[in-house]
Amino acid sequence: MSKDFRFSIGIHAVKSRSALHEKARRLEGVGFDVLYLPDHLGAPAPFPALTAIAAATSMVRVGTYVLNACFYKPALLARDAAGVDLLSDGRLEVGLGAGYVREEFEAAELPYPSARQRVDYLEHVTAYLKKHLPSVPILIAGNGDRLLTVAARHADIVGLTGASPRGGGDPLAERIEFVRAAAGDRDLELNLAITAVPADSSGMPDLSLTRRYAPALSDEELLALPAVLSGSPREMADRLRGYRETYGVTSFTVQENHAESFAKVIAELR
């Protein structure tokens, strides 16, 4: 039997408490299951915003997509996460990544470790959270082999990111096969980050965000990527059903500017 879909959305703008409350209730009302905050310098601090969202809603889950694990000491992160989980009545999900923006490390006056060191530290933080906050689901998002191995072995939800095909073929199938092999018999939720959704009746999405991660690809090649949706709401819904049936992907994350368009897709699937 196929698992139910879960839909999440990343919130980037927090203008005031009342505006955030109104936005959160609206997104909960149109069917999103999880509201996420990113973790970048210059963006809203995730945990205060998530606490405010939880206070304004009743059912939607709250989370991070994703925390830069290298910015945090595990015990301090666990303390803050436990507080949000308590104040949200157990609705917190913690998304983690290894961090990749050198300039943010420099601005935070932190050393910029090698890629291997960042993934090793991500694994350390994840293990600590799993031990001390076992009821809080952990999402790890990324695309590289070492990071996805950590995700497969420790996370509850694996976030599949990255736009560029890896040597042709079916890049999504290849990454999922890799994750499943590393996970063994663990039952994981597979999440796909959607980077482009049509904003009007033309059915054509804005590819600018996707192109930032795959600048060498043509428009036609970008439109064929798993992270890019096109067509009518029904056609997009059919494509997500296909992802569930073909790959076992049941969880999808979009960005705040996709909310209105993607709500129509959710309506087709519920």
Short mmCIF file of C-alpha atoms in Angstrom, two decimals, residues 72-236:
data_model
loop_
_atom_site.label_atom_id
_atom_site.label_comp_id
_atom_site.label_asym_id
_atom_site.label_seq_id
_atom_site.Cartn_x
_atom_site.Cartn_y
_atom_site.Cartn_z
CA TYR A 72 25.88 24.34 16.59
CA LYS A 73 27.19 22.45 19.59
CA PRO A 74 24.99 19.35 19.95
CA ALA A 75 23.92 19.91 23.58
CA LEU A 76 22.92 23.53 22.95
CA LEU A 77 21.06 22.62 19.77
CA ALA A 78 19.25 19.82 21.60
CA ARG A 79 18.20 22.25 24.34
CA ASP A 80 16.73 24.72 21.84
CA ALA A 81 15.05 22.02 19.78
CA ALA A 82 13.52 20.49 22.91
CA GLY A 83 12.07 23.88 23.81
CA VAL A 84 10.40 24.31 20.42
CA ASP A 85 9.13 20.74 20.51
CA LEU A 86 7.60 21.35 23.95
CA LEU A 87 5.96 24.64 22.96
CA SER A 88 4.61 23.15 19.72
CA ASP A 89 3.06 20.14 21.50
CA GLY A 90 5.45 17.72 19.81
CA ARG A 91 5.23 19.08 16.27
CA LEU A 92 8.94 19.76 15.64
CA GLU A 93 11.03 18.16 12.89
CA VAL A 94 14.74 18.99 12.75
CA GLY A 95 16.28 19.19 9.29
CA LEU A 96 20.08 19.14 9.16
CA GLY A 97 22.70 19.77 6.49
CA ALA A 98 26.47 19.99 6.41
CA GLY A 99 26.66 23.67 5.45
CA TYR A 100 28.25 24.87 2.23
CA VAL A 101 28.43 28.68 2.18
CA ARG A 102 32.00 29.64 3.10
CA GLU A 103 31.05 33.32 3.48
CA GLU A 104 28.55 32.49 6.23
CA PHE A 105 31.19 30.62 8.22
CA GLU A 106 33.48 33.63 7.86
CA ALA A 107 30.74 36.05 8.91
CA ALA A 108 30.03 33.87 11.98
CA GLU A 109 33.77 33.87 12.78
CA LEU A 110 33.89 30.10 12.46
CA PRO A 111 36.51 28.03 10.61
CA TYR A 112 35.35 26.54 7.31
CA PRO A 113 36.05 22.79 7.57
CA SER A 114 36.66 20.49 4.63
CA ALA A 115 33.67 18.72 3.09
CA ARG A 116 34.64 15.49 4.86
CA GLN A 117 34.93 17.27 8.21
CA ARG A 118 31.55 18.94 7.75
CA VAL A 119 29.82 15.65 7.02
CA ASP A 120 31.58 13.95 9.96
CA TYR A 121 30.36 16.72 12.26
CA LEU A 122 26.84 16.43 10.85
CA GLU A 123 26.89 12.75 11.79
CA HIS A 124 28.09 13.62 15.30
CA VAL A 125 25.28 16.16 15.80
CA THR A 126 22.68 13.75 14.40
CA ALA A 127 23.75 10.95 16.72
CA TYR A 128 23.51 13.28 19.72
CA LEU A 129 20.01 14.44 18.79
CA LYS A 130 18.80 10.89 18.13
CA LYS A 131 20.02 9.87 21.59
CA HIS A 132 18.72 12.87 23.55
CA LEU A 133 15.57 13.74 21.53
CA PRO A 134 14.45 10.37 20.19
CA SER A 135 10.86 11.48 19.56
CA VAL A 136 11.84 14.37 17.25
CA PRO A 137 12.12 13.27 13.60
CA ILE A 138 15.41 14.10 11.89
CA LEU A 139 15.66 15.08 8.22
CA ILE A 140 19.03 15.18 6.49
CA ALA A 141 19.14 16.76 3.04
CA GLY A 142 21.88 16.68 0.44
CA ASN A 143 23.17 14.93 -2.65
CA GLY A 144 26.70 13.62 -2.11
CA ASP A 145 27.53 10.00 -1.35
CA ARG A 146 28.95 10.52 2.14
CA LEU A 147 26.15 12.81 3.27
CA LEU A 148 23.43 10.52 1.91
CA THR A 149 25.11 7.58 3.64
CA VAL A 150 24.83 9.41 6.97
CA ALA A 151 21.22 10.27 6.15
CA ALA A 152 20.35 6.69 5.24
CA ARG A 153 21.86 5.31 8.43
CA HIS A 154 20.61 7.88 10.95
CA ALA A 155 17.80 10.13 9.66
CA ASP A 156 14.07 9.48 9.62
CA ILE A 157 13.59 11.56 6.46
CA VAL A 158 16.09 11.80 3.60
CA GLY A 159 15.91 15.02 1.59
CA LEU A 160 16.99 14.56 -2.02
CA THR A 161 18.53 17.71 -3.49
CA GLY A 162 20.79 18.60 -6.36
CA ALA A 163 19.77 19.35 -9.92
CA SER A 164 22.55 17.98 -12.10
CA PRO A 165 22.31 14.47 -13.56
CA ARG A 166 25.11 12.16 -12.48
CA GLY A 167 26.43 10.62 -15.68
CA GLY A 168 23.14 10.41 -17.55
CA GLY A 169 20.37 7.91 -17.01
CA ASP A 170 17.85 8.49 -14.22
CA PRO A 171 19.55 10.61 -11.53
CA LEU A 172 16.68 10.33 -9.05
CA ALA A 173 16.55 6.54 -9.33
CA GLU A 174 20.31 6.34 -8.89
CA ARG A 175 20.31 8.47 -5.72
CA ILE A 176 17.36 6.56 -4.23
CA GLU A 177 18.99 3.22 -5.00
CA PHE A 178 22.13 4.46 -3.27
CA VAL A 179 20.15 5.57 -0.19
CA ARG A 180 18.22 2.31 0.06
CA ALA A 181 21.41 0.26 -0.16
CA ALA A 182 22.98 2.30 2.63
CA ALA A 183 19.81 2.17 4.78
CA GLY A 184 19.46 -1.60 4.83
CA ASP A 185 16.11 -2.49 6.39
CA ARG A 186 15.43 0.99 7.83
CA ASP A 187 12.06 2.43 6.80
CA LEU A 188 12.75 5.95 5.53
CA GLU A 189 10.59 8.80 4.28
CA LEU A 190 11.97 10.12 1.00
CA ASN A 191 11.63 13.86 0.42
CA LEU A 192 12.24 15.71 -2.85
CA ALA A 193 12.99 19.44 -2.92
CA ILE A 194 11.00 21.05 -5.77
CA THR A 195 12.79 24.08 -7.22
CA ALA A 196 10.38 25.24 -9.94
CA VAL A 197 6.56 25.35 -10.16
CA PRO A 198 4.42 27.24 -12.73
CA ALA A 199 3.05 30.52 -11.39
CA ASP A 200 0.27 30.97 -13.95
CA SER A 201 -1.91 29.09 -16.44
CA SER A 202 0.93 28.82 -18.99
CA GLY A 203 2.19 25.71 -17.22
CA MET A 204 5.79 26.91 -17.58
CA PRO A 205 7.84 27.42 -14.40
CA ASP A 206 10.48 30.04 -13.68
CA LEU A 207 13.74 28.10 -14.06
CA SER A 208 16.06 30.73 -12.59
CA LEU A 209 16.52 28.99 -9.22
CA THR A 210 17.10 25.59 -10.81
CA ARG A 211 19.56 27.10 -13.29
CA ARG A 212 21.71 28.37 -10.41
CA TYR A 213 22.49 24.74 -9.55
CA ALA A 214 22.76 23.47 -13.14
CA PRO A 215 23.95 26.40 -15.27
CA ALA A 216 25.15 24.23 -18.14
CA LEU A 217 21.76 22.63 -18.84
CA SER A 218 19.35 23.85 -21.52
CA ASP A 219 15.76 24.84 -20.71
CA GLU A 220 14.60 21.51 -22.10
CA GLU A 221 17.02 19.62 -19.88
CA LEU A 222 16.01 21.66 -16.84
CA LEU A 223 12.32 20.96 -17.46
CA ALA A 224 13.08 17.23 -17.43
CA LEU A 225 14.72 17.32 -13.99
CA PRO A 226 12.80 15.62 -11.15
CA ALA A 227 12.85 18.85 -9.10
CA VAL A 228 11.02 20.83 -11.81
CA LEU A 229 7.25 20.68 -12.24
CA SER A 230 5.37 21.96 -15.28
CA GLY A 231 1.88 21.75 -16.78
CA SER A 232 -1.53 22.10 -15.17
CA PRO A 233 -2.20 21.30 -11.49
CA ARG A 234 -3.64 17.94 -12.52
CA GLU A 235 -0.61 17.13 -14.66
CA MET A 236 1.72 18.07 -11.83
#
